[in-house]
Coordinates of C-alpha atoms and ligand atoms in Angstrom, one line a residue:
M1 CA -19.8 -205.4 224.1
V2 CA -18.6 -208.4 222.0
P3 CA -18.0 -207.3 218.5
L4 CA -20.1 -208.6 215.6
S5 CA -18.5 -211.7 214.0
H6 CA -18.5 -211.6 210.2
I7 CA -19.1 -215.1 208.8
A8 CA -18.6 -216.7 205.4
V9 CA -20.5 -220.0 205.1
L10 CA -19.0 -222.3 202.4
G11 CA -21.6 -224.9 201.5
S12 CA -24.5 -222.8 202.7
T13 CA -27.2 -224.8 201.0
G14 CA -26.3 -228.2 202.5
S15 CA -27.4 -229.7 205.7
I16 CA -24.7 -228.1 207.9
G17 CA -25.0 -224.8 206.0
T18 CA -28.7 -224.4 206.6
S19 CA -28.3 -225.4 210.3
C20 CA -25.6 -222.7 210.5
L21 CA -28.0 -220.1 209.1
D22 CA -30.5 -221.2 211.8
V23 CA -27.9 -220.4 214.4
V24 CA -27.1 -217.0 212.9
R25 CA -30.8 -216.1 212.8
Q26 CA -31.0 -216.5 216.5
H27 CA -27.8 -214.5 217.3
A28 CA -28.2 -211.5 215.0
G29 CA -26.5 -209.3 217.6
R30 CA -23.3 -211.5 217.6
L31 CA -23.2 -213.1 214.1
R32 CA -23.6 -211.6 210.7
I33 CA -23.5 -213.4 207.4
A34 CA -21.0 -211.6 205.2
G35 CA -20.6 -214.3 202.5
L36 CA -22.5 -217.3 201.2
A37 CA -21.1 -219.9 198.8
A38 CA -22.7 -222.9 197.3
H39 CA -21.6 -225.3 194.6
R40 CA -24.7 -225.4 192.4
S41 CA -28.0 -225.0 194.3
V42 CA -28.5 -221.5 192.9
E43 CA -32.2 -221.2 193.8
R44 CA -31.7 -222.0 197.4
L45 CA -28.7 -219.7 197.5
C46 CA -30.8 -216.8 196.0
Q47 CA -33.3 -217.3 198.8
Q48 CA -30.6 -217.2 201.4
V49 CA -29.1 -214.1 199.9
S50 CA -32.4 -212.3 199.9
E51 CA -32.8 -213.1 203.6
F52 CA -29.3 -212.5 204.9
R53 CA -28.1 -209.8 202.4
P54 CA -24.4 -210.8 202.5
D55 CA -21.7 -208.7 200.8
W56 CA -20.7 -211.8 198.8
A57 CA -22.5 -214.6 197.1
V58 CA -20.3 -217.2 195.3
I59 CA -21.5 -220.1 193.1
G60 CA -18.8 -222.7 192.6
S61 CA -20.0 -224.5 189.5
E62 CA -19.1 -223.0 186.1
V63 CA -22.2 -224.3 184.4
V64 CA -25.0 -222.9 186.6
V65 CA -26.8 -219.8 185.4
I66 CA -27.0 -217.0 188.0
P67 CA -30.6 -215.6 187.8
E68 CA -31.5 -212.0 187.0
G69 CA -33.3 -209.6 189.4
R70 CA -31.0 -209.9 192.4
N71 CA -31.0 -207.7 195.4
E72 CA -28.7 -204.7 195.7
G73 CA -25.8 -204.8 198.0
T74 CA -24.7 -208.4 197.3
R75 CA -21.9 -208.9 194.8
W76 CA -22.2 -212.2 192.9
F77 CA -19.2 -214.2 191.8
R78 CA -18.5 -217.5 190.2
G79 CA -15.6 -220.0 190.5
T80 CA -12.9 -221.1 192.9
D81 CA -10.7 -217.9 192.5
C82 CA -13.6 -215.8 193.8
L83 CA -14.1 -218.3 196.7
R84 CA -10.5 -217.7 197.6
S85 CA -11.0 -213.9 197.6
L86 CA -14.1 -214.3 199.8
I87 CA -12.2 -216.4 202.3
R88 CA -9.3 -213.9 202.4
A89 CA -11.4 -210.8 202.6
P90 CA -10.3 -208.8 205.6
E91 CA -13.8 -208.2 206.8
I92 CA -14.4 -212.0 207.2
D93 CA -13.3 -213.3 210.6
T94 CA -14.9 -216.7 210.7
V95 CA -15.2 -219.2 207.9
V96 CA -17.6 -222.1 208.1
C97 CA -16.2 -225.0 206.0
A98 CA -19.3 -227.1 205.3
M99 CA -18.6 -228.5 201.8
V100 CA -18.8 -232.2 201.2
G101 CA -15.8 -234.4 200.6
A102 CA -12.2 -233.7 199.7
A103 CA -13.3 -230.8 197.5
G104 CA -13.5 -228.8 200.8
L105 CA -9.7 -229.0 201.4
P106 CA -8.6 -226.0 199.3
A107 CA -11.1 -223.8 201.0
T108 CA -10.1 -225.0 204.5
W109 CA -6.4 -224.5 203.6
E110 CA -7.1 -221.0 202.4
A111 CA -8.9 -220.1 205.6
V112 CA -6.2 -221.6 207.8
D113 CA -3.5 -219.9 205.8
A114 CA -5.3 -216.6 206.2
G115 CA -5.4 -217.1 210.0
K116 CA -9.2 -217.0 210.3
R117 CA -11.4 -218.7 212.9
V118 CA -12.4 -221.9 211.1
A119 CA -15.6 -223.7 212.0
L120 CA -14.7 -227.0 210.4
A121 CA -17.5 -229.3 209.3
N122 CA -15.5 -230.7 206.4
K123 CA -13.7 -233.6 208.2
E124 CA -12.1 -234.6 204.9
S125 CA -9.8 -231.6 205.1
L126 CA -8.1 -233.2 208.2
V127 CA -8.4 -236.7 207.0
V128 CA -6.6 -235.9 203.7
A129 CA -4.1 -233.3 204.9
G130 CA -4.3 -233.1 208.7
S131 CA -0.6 -232.9 209.3
L132 CA -0.2 -229.9 206.9
V133 CA -3.4 -228.1 208.0
M134 CA -2.6 -228.3 211.7
K135 CA 1.0 -227.2 211.1
R136 CA -0.1 -224.2 209.1
A137 CA -2.8 -223.3 211.7
A138 CA -0.1 -223.2 214.4
E139 CA 2.0 -220.9 212.2
T140 CA -0.8 -218.5 211.3
G141 CA -2.7 -218.6 214.6
A142 CA -5.9 -219.8 212.8
Q143 CA -8.3 -221.1 215.4
L144 CA -9.7 -224.5 214.2
I145 CA -12.9 -225.4 216.0
P146 CA -14.5 -228.6 214.9
V147 CA -18.2 -228.8 214.0
D148 CA -18.3 -232.6 213.7
S149 CA -20.4 -233.4 216.7
E150 CA -18.0 -235.9 218.1
H151 CA -15.0 -233.6 217.8
S152 CA -16.9 -230.7 219.1
A153 CA -17.7 -232.9 222.1
I154 CA -14.1 -233.7 222.6
Y155 CA -13.1 -230.1 222.2
Q156 CA -15.6 -229.2 224.9
C157 CA -14.6 -232.0 227.3
L158 CA -10.9 -231.0 226.9
Q159 CA -11.7 -227.6 228.5
S160 CA -12.0 -229.5 231.8
G161 CA -8.5 -230.8 232.2
R162 CA -4.8 -230.4 231.1
R163 CA -4.0 -231.5 227.7
E164 CA -0.8 -233.3 228.8
Q165 CA -2.9 -235.3 231.3
L166 CA -5.3 -236.7 228.7
R167 CA -5.2 -240.5 228.5
R168 CA -7.5 -241.1 225.6
V169 CA -10.6 -239.8 223.7
I170 CA -13.6 -242.1 223.1
L171 CA -15.6 -241.4 220.0
T172 CA -19.2 -242.4 220.1
A173 CA -20.8 -244.0 217.1
S174 CA -24.6 -244.5 216.7
G175 CA -23.8 -247.7 214.9
G176 CA -26.0 -246.6 211.9
P177 CA -29.0 -248.5 210.6
F178 CA -27.3 -251.9 210.7
R179 CA -26.1 -251.9 214.2
G180 CA -26.2 -255.5 215.7
R181 CA -26.1 -257.2 212.3
K182 CA -23.5 -259.8 211.5
R183 CA -21.3 -259.4 208.5
S184 CA -23.3 -262.1 206.6
E185 CA -26.5 -260.1 207.2
L186 CA -25.1 -257.1 205.4
A187 CA -24.6 -258.7 202.0
D188 CA -28.0 -257.7 200.5
V189 CA -28.1 -254.1 201.8
T190 CA -29.5 -251.7 199.1
P191 CA -28.8 -248.0 198.8
E192 CA -32.4 -247.3 200.0
M193 CA -31.8 -249.3 203.2
A194 CA -28.4 -247.6 203.8
L195 CA -29.9 -244.2 203.4
K196 CA -32.2 -244.5 206.4
H197 CA -30.3 -243.3 209.5
P198 CA -32.0 -243.9 212.9
T199 CA -30.9 -240.7 214.7
W200 CA -29.2 -238.1 212.4
N201 CA -30.7 -236.5 209.3
M202 CA -27.7 -235.9 207.0
G203 CA -26.7 -235.8 203.3
P204 CA -26.5 -239.1 201.3
K205 CA -22.7 -239.5 201.3
I206 CA -22.3 -239.2 205.1
T207 CA -25.4 -241.4 205.7
V208 CA -23.9 -244.3 203.7
D209 CA -20.6 -243.7 205.5
S210 CA -22.5 -244.0 208.8
A211 CA -24.0 -247.3 207.6
T212 CA -20.6 -248.8 206.8
M213 CA -19.1 -247.0 209.8
M214 CA -16.5 -245.5 207.4
N215 CA -17.7 -242.2 208.9
K216 CA -16.2 -243.3 212.2
A217 CA -13.0 -244.3 210.4
L218 CA -12.8 -240.8 209.0
E219 CA -13.5 -239.4 212.4
I220 CA -10.7 -241.4 214.0
I221 CA -8.2 -240.0 211.5
E222 CA -9.7 -236.5 212.0
A223 CA -9.3 -236.7 215.8
R224 CA -5.7 -238.0 215.4
W225 CA -4.7 -234.8 213.6
L226 CA -7.0 -232.3 215.3
F227 CA -6.0 -233.2 218.8
G228 CA -2.5 -234.4 218.1
L229 CA -3.1 -237.9 219.3
K230 CA -1.5 -241.3 218.8
A231 CA -3.9 -243.9 217.2
Q232 CA -3.7 -245.9 220.5
Q233 CA -5.2 -242.9 222.3
I234 CA -8.4 -243.1 220.3
A235 CA -11.2 -245.6 221.1
V236 CA -14.7 -246.0 219.7
T237 CA -17.9 -246.9 221.6
V238 CA -21.3 -247.7 220.0
H239 CA -23.9 -245.5 221.6
P240 CA -27.3 -246.0 219.8
Q241 CA -29.1 -243.1 221.5
S242 CA -26.7 -240.4 220.1
L243 CA -27.0 -238.4 223.3
I244 CA -23.4 -238.6 224.4
H245 CA -21.4 -237.1 221.6
S246 CA -18.0 -238.3 222.7
L247 CA -15.9 -238.6 225.9
V248 CA -12.4 -237.9 227.1
E249 CA -10.5 -239.8 229.8
F250 CA -7.8 -238.2 231.9
D251 CA -4.9 -239.9 233.6
D252 CA -6.7 -239.9 237.0
G253 CA -9.4 -242.2 235.4
S254 CA -12.1 -239.5 235.2
V255 CA -14.2 -239.6 232.1
I256 CA -15.8 -236.4 230.9
S257 CA -18.6 -236.5 228.3
Q258 CA -20.7 -234.0 226.4
F259 CA -24.5 -234.8 226.4
S260 CA -27.2 -233.2 224.4
P261 CA -30.0 -234.2 222.0
P262 CA -28.7 -234.9 218.5
D263 CA -28.9 -231.5 216.8
M264 CA -26.0 -230.1 214.7
R265 CA -27.0 -226.5 215.6
L266 CA -25.3 -227.0 219.0
P267 CA -21.8 -227.8 217.8
I268 CA -22.2 -225.2 215.0
Q269 CA -23.1 -222.5 217.6
Y270 CA -20.3 -223.6 219.9
A271 CA -17.8 -223.1 217.1
L272 CA -19.2 -219.7 216.2
L273 CA -19.6 -218.3 219.7
F274 CA -16.7 -220.1 221.5
P275 CA -16.1 -219.7 224.4
D276 CA -19.6 -218.3 225.0
R277 CA -22.6 -220.6 225.6
L278 CA -25.8 -218.8 224.9
A279 CA -29.4 -220.0 224.6
G280 CA -29.8 -221.0 221.0
P281 CA -32.0 -223.0 218.6
A282 CA -30.7 -226.5 219.4
K283 CA -33.1 -229.0 221.0
Q284 CA -32.9 -229.2 224.8
T285 CA -32.9 -232.2 227.1
D286 CA -36.2 -233.1 228.7
W287 CA -35.2 -234.1 232.2
T288 CA -38.8 -235.2 233.1
R289 CA -38.4 -238.2 230.8
A290 CA -36.5 -241.4 231.5
Q291 CA -33.4 -241.9 229.4
T292 CA -31.5 -245.1 228.8
L293 CA -27.9 -244.8 227.7
E294 CA -26.1 -247.8 226.2
L295 CA -22.3 -247.9 225.4
L296 CA -21.4 -251.1 223.5
P297 CA -18.1 -252.3 222.0
P298 CA -17.9 -252.0 218.2
D299 CA -18.1 -255.1 216.0
L300 CA -14.9 -254.9 213.9
E301 CA -15.8 -258.0 211.9
A302 CA -19.1 -256.7 210.7
F303 CA -17.7 -253.2 210.2
P304 CA -14.1 -253.6 209.1
A305 CA -14.0 -249.9 208.1
L306 CA -13.2 -249.1 211.7
R307 CA -10.0 -251.2 211.6
L308 CA -9.0 -249.4 208.4
G309 CA -9.5 -246.1 210.3
F310 CA -7.2 -247.1 213.1
E311 CA -4.6 -248.4 210.7
A312 CA -4.7 -245.2 208.6
A313 CA -4.5 -243.0 211.8
A314 CA -1.5 -245.0 213.0
R315 CA 0.4 -244.9 209.7
G316 CA -0.5 -241.3 208.8
G317 CA 1.2 -239.9 205.7
T318 CA -0.8 -240.6 202.5
C319 CA -3.2 -243.1 204.2
G320 CA -6.0 -240.7 205.0
A321 CA -6.0 -239.2 201.5
V322 CA -6.1 -242.6 199.9
L323 CA -8.8 -244.0 202.3
N324 CA -11.0 -241.0 201.8
A325 CA -10.7 -240.8 198.0
A326 CA -11.3 -244.5 197.5
N327 CA -14.3 -244.3 199.8
E328 CA -15.9 -241.3 198.0
I329 CA -15.8 -243.2 194.7
A330 CA -16.9 -246.5 196.3
V331 CA -20.0 -244.8 197.9
E332 CA -20.8 -243.2 194.6
R333 CA -20.6 -246.5 192.8
F334 CA -22.7 -248.2 195.5
L335 CA -25.4 -245.5 195.2
G336 CA -25.3 -246.0 191.4
G337 CA -26.0 -249.7 191.8
E338 CA -22.5 -250.8 190.6
L339 CA -21.2 -252.1 193.9
S340 CA -22.6 -254.1 196.8
F341 CA -22.6 -252.7 200.3
L342 CA -19.8 -254.9 201.6
S343 CA -17.7 -254.0 198.5
I344 CA -17.4 -250.4 199.7
T345 CA -15.0 -251.2 202.5
Q346 CA -13.3 -253.9 200.4
V347 CA -12.5 -251.3 197.7
V348 CA -11.0 -249.0 200.3
E349 CA -8.9 -251.7 201.9
D350 CA -7.6 -253.0 198.5
V351 CA -6.7 -249.5 197.3
L352 CA -5.1 -248.7 200.6
N353 CA -3.0 -251.9 200.5
H354 CA -1.8 -251.2 197.0
H355 CA -0.8 -247.5 197.3
Q356 CA 2.7 -246.1 197.3
F357 CA 2.9 -245.0 201.0
D358 CA 4.7 -241.8 201.7
E359 CA 5.2 -240.8 205.3
Q360 CA 5.6 -237.1 204.9
P361 CA 3.9 -236.0 201.7
S362 CA 3.6 -232.5 200.5
M363 CA 0.2 -231.0 199.5
S364 CA 0.7 -231.8 195.9
E365 CA 1.8 -235.4 196.7
L366 CA -1.4 -235.8 198.8
L367 CA -3.5 -234.5 196.0
A368 CA -1.7 -236.9 193.6
A369 CA -2.4 -239.8 196.0
D370 CA -6.1 -238.7 196.2
R371 CA -6.3 -238.7 192.3
W372 CA -4.6 -242.1 192.1
A373 CA -6.9 -243.7 194.6
R374 CA -10.0 -242.4 192.8
E375 CA -8.8 -243.9 189.5
E376 CA -8.1 -247.2 191.3
A377 CA -11.5 -247.2 192.9
I378 CA -13.2 -246.5 189.6
R379 CA -11.4 -249.5 188.0
W380 CA -12.0 -251.8 191.0
K381 CA -13.9 -255.0 190.2
I382 CA -14.9 -257.9 192.4
Ligands
LIG1 MG1 -19.7 -237.0 213.3

């Protein structure tokens, strides 16, 4: 019998976190929630705790009040030190990193350092510090399995060939809500328009990233580190139906793709049960219906974020940290009505161009580059 896997879900109240709990509900014989952590959604966390009865519940924010009348058996903690203890607890074997933004990096680092299986939904961990995270994972034996749907697809496709005979990976992009628009038609985009995604239902930050295609830029950088690729080995194709989640091409010209309805519960389950593929909660393909698949070249003029992604992947070093940090601030400022839609990518490009590039930064140098880029992006004016 396969032993029960004890899981800590970091970011359990977000979109990936709740999908993860859906998966666990369906595989109670294989997966057990041992720890739940949320930043500040304490009510939701309480509901999850009363359903899953984990050993640990951690609330990240120092200002949120933990309510009275909690169930027995769950120990409640607050703050990042406790999060570290949860990740390192010997009874935890799998850590789901589902926090949003660069704030997820310390937790991913801790899990990798402790040699756990890491179901990685926080792409920023690799965008910011991919070289250090992958090196540490190789040293500790931590198994890093991506939850990002594109990278999960690539991970799955790579099982069908030899790594040294891989020619390239092709990331699919839905194209977001503004696919097909020219650059001039993007000037008046409001936050409300950018927050409507045609195929994926996600949090606001990633939905805006999808509209600018900065999400794909982050995924290019993520893929570069996760799979040890050169930037030239990564391509992007626009696939509006979001049914093919990415493809890999081998030296013989064969292209392998992973196809399934858009549903994050599939890549989450794959990461939690790898290498098993069991019937689960994810939506299934209806083979009685006609399906049309389009694969279109991306428009780099309308969506210059893609170009920045390729550049940052090629240069490596501090570029990922700077690109990501500038983008996090620019998206916040756009949602707050301070910046136009087209300015988001412009801020990122300007901050990237002005930064002090370091080819082999340490973790503290990466964090300093991240802080510097945030300050620059806050100051940025047209
Ligand atoms: Mg993705």
